[in-house]
Amino acid sequence: MMLALSLSLALLLPAARDHQMVGKPAKPIRLQAFDGRKINLQKMQGMVVLVNFWATWCAPCREELPLFDRMQKKYRKYGLAIITVNLDSELENAIQFLSHNGIDLTTLWDANKKVATDWQVQAMPSTYLIDKRGVVRAVYKGYTPATFRGMVADVQKLLKPKRRGRR
């Protein structure tokens, strides 16, 4: 309950990219997805990954998730993976929300909030952009349409192949 209260208060914070995890390897995530698959973030190197922490009680989270669903469908073929980590106390709330809204994302349940604590989640929603080498490149706290547009631009930059100089 205390985590929920502090996260609710943090919704007032603007989106930020100056998090202490930026520039460092992403912390481990090893949880089971709603569809039964075991997800290990460290085995996703070579892909650009967005890790989004959310809950059904968070209105901005509910607004943002359908956008992530569309983003995943558009950029999956270019190497983007989106993992959402649900922080609800009751798993059924998240399952019903995703089903009711036709959202098909890889979703994990952080029942004891250990992953959220390890990742230093301070606002809801919080999204972490991880490059192909497994390094956190940006952290977005909260949700606004402008923040989301910036996130999409950052993802596009990381997905573009590096050009080699002419010989």
PDB file of C-alpha atoms in Angstrom:
ATOM      1  CA  MET A   1       0.000   0.000   0.000  1.00  0.00           C
ATOM      2  CA  MET A   2       2.855   2.368   0.822  1.00  0.00           C
ATOM      3  CA  LEU A   3       4.392   1.762  -2.625  1.00  0.00           C
ATOM      4  CA  ALA A   4       1.046   2.546  -4.266  1.00  0.00           C
ATOM      5  CA  LEU A   5       0.723   5.780  -2.286  1.00  0.00           C
ATOM      6  CA  SER A   6       4.234   6.970  -3.082  1.00  0.00           C
ATOM      7  CA  LEU A   7       3.802   6.062  -6.750  1.00  0.00           C
ATOM      8  CA  SER A   8       0.478   7.910  -6.877  1.00  0.00           C
ATOM      9  CA  LEU A   9       2.099  11.035  -5.461  1.00  0.00           C
ATOM     10  CA  ALA A  10       4.921  10.722  -7.968  1.00  0.00           C
ATOM     11  CA  LEU A  11       2.447  11.048 -10.847  1.00  0.00           C
ATOM     12  CA  LEU A  12       2.866  14.781 -10.445  1.00  0.00           C
ATOM     13  CA  LEU A  13       6.510  14.538 -11.503  1.00  0.00           C
ATOM     14  CA  PRO A  14       7.333  15.456 -15.089  1.00  0.00           C
ATOM     15  CA  ALA A  15       8.710  12.843 -17.443  1.00  0.00           C
ATOM     16  CA  ALA A  16      12.425  12.507 -16.710  1.00  0.00           C
ATOM     17  CA  ARG A  17      15.472  11.085 -18.428  1.00  0.00           C
ATOM     18  CA  ASP A  18      18.050  11.841 -15.745  1.00  0.00           C
ATOM     19  CA  HIS A  19      17.584   8.660 -13.755  1.00  0.00           C
ATOM     20  CA  GLN A  20      20.617   7.092 -12.095  1.00  0.00           C
ATOM     21  CA  MET A  21      20.144   3.889 -14.141  1.00  0.00           C
ATOM     22  CA  VAL A  22      20.759   5.692 -17.459  1.00  0.00           C
ATOM     23  CA  GLY A  23      24.028   4.541 -19.025  1.00  0.00           C
ATOM     24  CA  LYS A  24      24.179   1.389 -16.917  1.00  0.00           C
ATOM     25  CA  PRO A  25      23.256  -2.214 -17.746  1.00  0.00           C
ATOM     26  CA  ALA A  26      19.574  -2.955 -17.174  1.00  0.00           C
ATOM     27  CA  LYS A  27      18.801  -4.786 -13.937  1.00  0.00           C
ATOM     28  CA  PRO A  28      17.671  -8.408 -14.263  1.00  0.00           C
ATOM     29  CA  ILE A  29      14.052  -9.303 -14.836  1.00  0.00           C
ATOM     30  CA  ARG A  30      13.075 -12.957 -14.606  1.00  0.00           C
ATOM     31  CA  LEU A  31       9.307 -13.343 -14.288  1.00  0.00           C
ATOM     32  CA  GLN A  32       6.580 -15.379 -15.894  1.00  0.00           C
ATOM     33  CA  ALA A  33       4.409 -13.656 -18.487  1.00  0.00           C
ATOM     34  CA  PHE A  34       0.631 -13.832 -18.368  1.00  0.00           C
ATOM     35  CA  ASP A  35       0.766 -16.279 -21.300  1.00  0.00           C
ATOM     36  CA  GLY A  36       3.019 -18.646 -19.314  1.00  0.00           C
ATOM     37  CA  ARG A  37       6.342 -17.866 -21.020  1.00  0.00           C
ATOM     38  CA  LYS A  38       9.333 -17.285 -18.771  1.00  0.00           C
ATOM     39  CA  ILE A  39      10.896 -13.914 -19.584  1.00  0.00           C
ATOM     40  CA  ASN A  40      14.575 -13.205 -18.975  1.00  0.00           C
ATOM     41  CA  LEU A  41      15.527  -9.663 -19.979  1.00  0.00           C
ATOM     42  CA  GLN A  42      19.229 -10.527 -20.194  1.00  0.00           C
ATOM     43  CA  LYS A  43      18.481 -12.947 -23.049  1.00  0.00           C
ATOM     44  CA  MET A  44      16.979 -10.109 -25.117  1.00  0.00           C
ATOM     45  CA  GLN A  45      20.264  -8.455 -26.040  1.00  0.00           C
ATOM     46  CA  GLY A  46      20.318  -7.577 -29.712  1.00  0.00           C
ATOM     47  CA  MET A  47      16.838  -6.037 -29.425  1.00  0.00           C
ATOM     48  CA  VAL A  48      15.701  -2.585 -28.369  1.00  0.00           C
ATOM     49  CA  VAL A  49      13.506  -3.121 -25.305  1.00  0.00           C
ATOM     50  CA  LEU A  50      10.996  -0.916 -23.527  1.00  0.00           C
ATOM     51  CA  VAL A  51      10.155  -2.009 -19.977  1.00  0.00           C
ATOM     52  CA  ASN A  52       6.986  -0.333 -18.716  1.00  0.00           C
ATOM     53  CA  PHE A  53       5.737  -0.475 -15.108  1.00  0.00           C
ATOM     54  CA  TRP A  54       1.998   0.064 -14.753  1.00  0.00           C
ATOM     55  CA  ALA A  55      -1.121  -0.681 -12.717  1.00  0.00           C
ATOM     56  CA  THR A  56      -4.837  -0.601 -13.445  1.00  0.00           C
ATOM     57  CA  TRP A  57      -5.419   1.995 -10.699  1.00  0.00           C
ATOM     58  CA  CYS A  58      -3.148   4.409 -12.623  1.00  0.00           C
ATOM     59  CA  ALA A  59      -5.190   6.436 -15.148  1.00  0.00           C
ATOM     60  CA  PRO A  60      -2.147   7.542 -17.219  1.00  0.00           C
ATOM     61  CA  CYS A  61      -1.049   3.897 -17.392  1.00  0.00           C
ATOM     62  CA  ARG A  62      -4.423   2.880 -18.804  1.00  0.00           C
ATOM     63  CA  GLU A  63      -4.160   5.653 -21.387  1.00  0.00           C
ATOM     64  CA  GLU A  64      -0.616   4.715 -22.413  1.00  0.00           C
ATOM     65  CA  LEU A  65      -0.912   0.906 -22.732  1.00  0.00           C
ATOM     66  CA  PRO A  66      -2.949   0.900 -25.980  1.00  0.00           C
ATOM     67  CA  LEU A  67      -0.264   3.157 -27.483  1.00  0.00           C
ATOM     68  CA  PHE A  68       2.409   0.627 -26.510  1.00  0.00           C
ATOM     69  CA  ASP A  69       0.317  -2.096 -28.135  1.00  0.00           C
ATOM     70  CA  ARG A  70       0.244  -0.155 -31.416  1.00  0.00           C
ATOM     71  CA  MET A  71       3.961   0.680 -31.121  1.00  0.00           C
ATOM     72  CA  GLN A  72       4.830  -2.997 -30.636  1.00  0.00           C
ATOM     73  CA  LYS A  73       2.835  -4.008 -33.704  1.00  0.00           C
ATOM     74  CA  LYS A  74       4.512  -1.321 -35.817  1.00  0.00           C
ATOM     75  CA  TYR A  75       8.139  -1.808 -34.715  1.00  0.00           C
ATOM     76  CA  ARG A  76       8.399  -5.496 -33.723  1.00  0.00           C
ATOM     77  CA  LYS A  77       9.700  -6.407 -37.184  1.00  0.00           C
ATOM     78  CA  TYR A  78      12.535  -3.886 -36.706  1.00  0.00           C
ATOM     79  CA  GLY A  79      13.694  -5.410 -33.409  1.00  0.00           C
ATOM     80  CA  LEU A  80      11.567  -3.743 -30.721  1.00  0.00           C
ATOM     81  CA  ALA A  81      10.292  -5.703 -27.729  1.00  0.00           C
ATOM     82  CA  ILE A  82       7.943  -4.151 -25.187  1.00  0.00           C
ATOM     83  CA  ILE A  83       7.631  -5.753 -21.775  1.00  0.00           C
ATOM     84  CA  THR A  84       5.048  -4.442 -19.359  1.00  0.00           C
ATOM     85  CA  VAL A  85       5.337  -5.154 -15.651  1.00  0.00           C
ATOM     86  CA  ASN A  86       2.067  -4.968 -13.754  1.00  0.00           C
ATOM     87  CA  LEU A  87       2.078  -3.858 -10.118  1.00  0.00           C
ATOM     88  CA  ASP A  88      -1.560  -4.536  -9.200  1.00  0.00           C
ATOM     89  CA  SER A  89      -2.228  -6.350  -5.936  1.00  0.00           C
ATOM     90  CA  GLU A  90      -4.791  -8.553  -7.710  1.00  0.00           C
ATOM     91  CA  LEU A  91      -3.603 -10.230 -10.915  1.00  0.00           C
ATOM     92  CA  GLU A  92      -7.183 -10.559 -12.183  1.00  0.00           C
ATOM     93  CA  ASN A  93      -7.510  -6.749 -12.454  1.00  0.00           C
ATOM     94  CA  ALA A  94      -4.678  -6.601 -14.972  1.00  0.00           C
ATOM     95  CA  ILE A  95      -5.883  -9.627 -16.931  1.00  0.00           C
ATOM     96  CA  GLN A  96      -9.381  -8.147 -17.251  1.00  0.00           C
ATOM     97  CA  PHE A  97      -8.072  -4.724 -18.300  1.00  0.00           C
ATOM     98  CA  LEU A  98      -5.803  -6.122 -21.023  1.00  0.00           C
ATOM     99  CA  SER A  99      -8.485  -8.490 -22.307  1.00  0.00           C
ATOM    100  CA  HIS A 100     -11.251  -5.871 -22.283  1.00  0.00           C
ATOM    101  CA  ASN A 101      -9.043  -3.434 -24.235  1.00  0.00           C
ATOM    102  CA  GLY A 102      -7.598  -5.963 -26.705  1.00  0.00           C
ATOM    103  CA  ILE A 103      -4.031  -5.252 -25.601  1.00  0.00           C
ATOM    104  CA  ASP A 104      -1.561  -7.956 -26.622  1.00  0.00           C
ATOM    105  CA  LEU A 105       1.747  -7.145 -24.935  1.00  0.00           C
ATOM    106  CA  THR A 106       4.198  -9.338 -23.050  1.00  0.00           C
ATOM    107  CA  THR A 107       2.977  -8.647 -19.522  1.00  0.00           C
ATOM    108  CA  LEU A 108       4.596  -9.786 -16.293  1.00  0.00           C
ATOM    109  CA  TRP A 109       3.181  -9.569 -12.778  1.00  0.00           C
ATOM    110  CA  ASP A 110       5.476  -8.213 -10.074  1.00  0.00           C
ATOM    111  CA  ALA A 111       3.382  -9.568  -7.200  1.00  0.00           C
ATOM    112  CA  ASN A 112       5.815  -8.676  -4.424  1.00  0.00           C
ATOM    113  CA  LYS A 113       7.048  -5.445  -6.111  1.00  0.00           C
ATOM    114  CA  LYS A 114      10.661  -6.662  -5.983  1.00  0.00           C
ATOM    115  CA  VAL A 115      11.396  -5.817  -9.614  1.00  0.00           C
ATOM    116  CA  ALA A 116       9.853  -2.340  -9.210  1.00  0.00           C
ATOM    117  CA  THR A 117      12.046  -1.761  -6.170  1.00  0.00           C
ATOM    118  CA  ASP A 118      15.180  -3.031  -7.961  1.00  0.00           C
ATOM    119  CA  TRP A 119      14.413  -0.758 -10.922  1.00  0.00           C
ATOM    120  CA  GLN A 120      13.837   2.240  -8.619  1.00  0.00           C
ATOM    121  CA  VAL A 121      10.355   2.927  -9.969  1.00  0.00           C
ATOM    122  CA  GLN A 122       9.366   6.338  -8.614  1.00  0.00           C
ATOM    123  CA  ALA A 123       6.356   7.277 -10.734  1.00  0.00           C
ATOM    124  CA  MET A 124       3.507   5.555 -12.502  1.00  0.00           C
ATOM    125  CA  PRO A 125       3.846   4.767 -15.268  1.00  0.00           C
ATOM    126  CA  SER A 126       7.615   4.430 -15.580  1.00  0.00           C
ATOM    127  CA  THR A 127       9.250   3.264 -18.785  1.00  0.00           C
ATOM    128  CA  TYR A 128      12.864   2.278 -19.362  1.00  0.00           C
ATOM    129  CA  LEU A 129      14.440   2.298 -22.837  1.00  0.00           C
ATOM    130  CA  ILE A 130      17.168  -0.326 -23.234  1.00  0.00           C
ATOM    131  CA  ASP A 131      19.502  -0.495 -26.214  1.00  0.00           C
ATOM    132  CA  LYS A 132      20.637  -3.588 -28.108  1.00  0.00           C
ATOM    133  CA  ARG A 133      23.593  -4.066 -25.731  1.00  0.00           C
ATOM    134  CA  GLY A 134      21.330  -4.131 -22.662  1.00  0.00           C
ATOM    135  CA  VAL A 135      22.146  -0.596 -21.469  1.00  0.00           C
ATOM    136  CA  VAL A 136      19.440   1.757 -20.149  1.00  0.00           C
ATOM    137  CA  ARG A 137      19.353   4.773 -22.459  1.00  0.00           C
ATOM    138  CA  ALA A 138      16.388   6.721 -21.042  1.00  0.00           C
ATOM    139  CA  VAL A 139      13.821   6.625 -18.257  1.00  0.00           C
ATOM    140  CA  TYR A 140      10.404   8.216 -18.709  1.00  0.00           C
ATOM    141  CA  LYS A 141       8.422   9.027 -15.571  1.00  0.00           C
ATOM    142  CA  GLY A 142       4.713   9.586 -15.983  1.00  0.00           C
ATOM    143  CA  TYR A 143       2.801   9.916 -19.223  1.00  0.00           C
ATOM    144  CA  THR A 144       1.924  12.798 -21.502  1.00  0.00           C
ATOM    145  CA  PRO A 145       1.366  12.686 -25.270  1.00  0.00           C
ATOM    146  CA  ALA A 146       4.560  14.747 -25.715  1.00  0.00           C
ATOM    147  CA  THR A 147       6.577  12.329 -23.577  1.00  0.00           C
ATOM    148  CA  PHE A 148       5.253   9.411 -25.587  1.00  0.00           C
ATOM    149  CA  ARG A 149       6.157  11.098 -28.893  1.00  0.00           C
ATOM    150  CA  GLY A 150       9.689  11.636 -27.555  1.00  0.00           C
ATOM    151  CA  MET A 151       9.856   7.999 -26.527  1.00  0.00           C
ATOM    152  CA  VAL A 152       8.851   6.886 -30.031  1.00  0.00           C
ATOM    153  CA  ALA A 153      11.551   9.122 -31.546  1.00  0.00           C
ATOM    154  CA  ASP A 154      14.149   7.662 -29.168  1.00  0.00           C
ATOM    155  CA  VAL A 155      13.080   4.111 -30.080  1.00  0.00           C
ATOM    156  CA  GLN A 156      13.315   4.910 -33.787  1.00  0.00           C
ATOM    157  CA  LYS A 157      16.880   6.220 -33.334  1.00  0.00           C
ATOM    158  CA  LEU A 158      17.975   3.039 -31.546  1.00  0.00           C
ATOM    159  CA  LEU A 159      16.351   0.801 -34.154  1.00  0.00           C
ATOM    160  CA  LYS A 160      18.131   2.446 -37.087  1.00  0.00           C
ATOM    161  CA  PRO A 161      21.151   0.496 -38.282  1.00  0.00           C
ATOM    162  CA  LYS A 162      24.486   2.250 -37.817  1.00  0.00           C
ATOM    163  CA  ARG A 163      25.924   3.411 -41.106  1.00  0.00           C
ATOM    164  CA  ARG A 164      29.477   2.515 -41.843  1.00  0.00           C
ATOM    165  CA  GLY A 165      31.748   5.105 -43.418  1.00  0.00           C
ATOM    166  CA  ARG A 166      32.686   4.843 -47.083  1.00  0.00           C
ATOM    167  CA  ARG A 167      35.956   3.161 -47.980  1.00  0.00           C
TER     168      ARG A 167
END
